[in-house]
Amino acid sequence: MLLSARLSQWALGTASGCPASSPTRAPRWTGVRVTFSTRSWWPSSTTRNVTFFIFGPLMMFLMHPYAQKRSRYVYITCILFMVVGLFSMYFHMTLSFLGQLLDEIAILWLLASGYSIWMPRCYFPTFLGENRPQFISLVIITTVVSTFLSFLRPVINAYALNSIAVHILYIVFHEYKKTSNKELRHIMEVSVVLWAFALTSWISDRLLCSFWQQINFSYLHSIWHVLISITFPYGMVTMALVDARYEMPGQTLKVRYWPRDTWPVGLPYVEVSDDKSC
């Protein structure tokens, strides 16, 4: 009964996204009638998520040597990234309550996997000391509870997920001040800029809905998807480099770019080598 009530509430007015960015979605808060049309929305809802299925397997392959030496759970993070793309595609094709929840829950577990692997011990809650297994248990319990709570207030899920970025930025900011490594600083700067552009697209899509409708610009939400999928490998490499300063002191991580280091644009990954000075 509770789930049914929440479903009805969502259908009446809590769906996310701007009609200008979703031609098939009936407007739920702007008071403007939008004609349903699947003619152009079908390609948009699928192609916007293609990058998830390209970058996910590619990062699994590129990060394989690192995962063998640090943690094989890195593969799970890459798989969850692809699951996010799959559920996002399902949600935008069906515009269903189930699709929205699956999309947001997948993102939640993706973030949880990243926290479990790469969160530096010095940022653990004091009552855990620096015990990573206990920290992982805490993350899993919190994520399970949050998964169930997401059914109660689905309208705030997306905002809650984006707010987690504040804590991640806090860590990046402090680690940025600690290091003089130009390579690490550069990858941090690029990651933050990409995330900022992605978040700007997401916020603009929601808050400036009527403006985008007036100028007939229906691509902002697609831009958000592409930018956030590009942010993933940069964020992954950033946290791997930060983590290595604490967990892999006897090894050196160097940032490489696929397909070529010399290309102006490339997909970042890390190469691991033993530190000969140790």
Short mmCIF file of N, CA and C in Angstrom, two decimals, residues 48-53 55-56 81 194-195 198 223-235:
data_model
loop_
_atom_site.label_atom_id
_atom_site.label_comp_id
_atom_site.label_asym_id
_atom_site.label_seq_id
_atom_site.Cartn_x
_atom_site.Cartn_y
_atom_site.Cartn_z
N ARG A 48 22.50 8.58 -25.42
CA ARG A 48 23.08 9.40 -24.34
C ARG A 48 23.79 8.53 -23.32
N ASN A 49 23.47 7.23 -23.27
CA ASN A 49 24.08 6.33 -22.29
C ASN A 49 25.12 5.39 -22.90
N VAL A 50 25.41 5.57 -24.18
CA VAL A 50 26.38 4.70 -24.84
C VAL A 50 27.74 4.78 -24.17
N THR A 51 28.12 5.98 -23.72
CA THR A 51 29.44 6.16 -23.11
C THR A 51 29.61 5.30 -21.86
N PHE A 52 28.52 5.01 -21.16
CA PHE A 52 28.62 4.15 -19.98
C PHE A 52 29.09 2.75 -20.36
N PHE A 53 28.62 2.26 -21.51
CA PHE A 53 28.96 0.91 -21.94
C PHE A 53 30.28 0.86 -22.70
N PHE A 55 33.01 3.24 -21.69
CA PHE A 55 34.02 3.54 -20.68
C PHE A 55 34.11 2.46 -19.60
N GLY A 56 32.98 1.83 -19.26
CA GLY A 56 32.99 0.80 -18.22
C GLY A 56 33.92 -0.35 -18.53
N PHE A 81 29.10 0.95 -12.69
CA PHE A 81 29.01 2.09 -13.60
C PHE A 81 28.19 1.73 -14.83
N LEU A 194 35.08 19.02 -14.81
CA LEU A 194 34.10 18.18 -15.51
C LEU A 194 32.84 18.00 -14.66
N TRP A 195 33.05 17.71 -13.36
CA TRP A 195 31.89 17.54 -12.47
C TRP A 195 31.10 18.83 -12.36
N ALA A 198 29.04 19.26 -15.43
CA ALA A 198 27.94 18.29 -15.41
C ALA A 198 26.85 18.72 -14.45
N ILE A 223 23.51 16.25 -22.30
CA ILE A 223 24.84 16.78 -22.01
C ILE A 223 25.27 16.36 -20.61
N TRP A 224 24.32 16.40 -19.66
CA TRP A 224 24.60 15.96 -18.29
C TRP A 224 25.06 14.52 -18.26
N HIS A 225 24.37 13.65 -19.00
CA HIS A 225 24.72 12.23 -19.03
C HIS A 225 26.12 12.02 -19.58
N VAL A 226 26.43 12.68 -20.67
CA VAL A 226 27.74 12.52 -21.31
C VAL A 226 28.85 13.04 -20.40
N LEU A 227 28.65 14.22 -19.82
CA LEU A 227 29.68 14.81 -18.97
C LEU A 227 29.93 13.98 -17.71
N ILE A 228 28.86 13.48 -17.10
CA ILE A 228 29.04 12.71 -15.87
C ILE A 228 29.70 11.36 -16.16
N SER A 229 29.45 10.81 -17.35
CA SER A 229 30.11 9.55 -17.71
C SER A 229 31.59 9.76 -17.99
N ILE A 230 31.94 10.95 -18.51
CA ILE A 230 33.35 11.28 -18.72
C ILE A 230 34.04 11.57 -17.39
N THR A 231 33.29 12.12 -16.45
CA THR A 231 33.85 12.43 -15.13
C THR A 231 34.25 11.16 -14.39
N PHE A 232 33.53 10.06 -14.64
CA PHE A 232 33.79 8.81 -13.92
C PHE A 232 35.24 8.35 -14.02
N PRO A 233 35.82 8.16 -15.23
CA PRO A 233 37.21 7.70 -15.27
C PRO A 233 38.19 8.68 -14.63
N TYR A 234 37.94 9.98 -14.78
CA TYR A 234 38.82 10.96 -14.15
C TYR A 234 38.71 10.89 -12.63
N GLY A 235 37.49 10.76 -12.12
CA GLY A 235 37.31 10.64 -10.68
C GLY A 235 37.91 9.35 -10.14
#
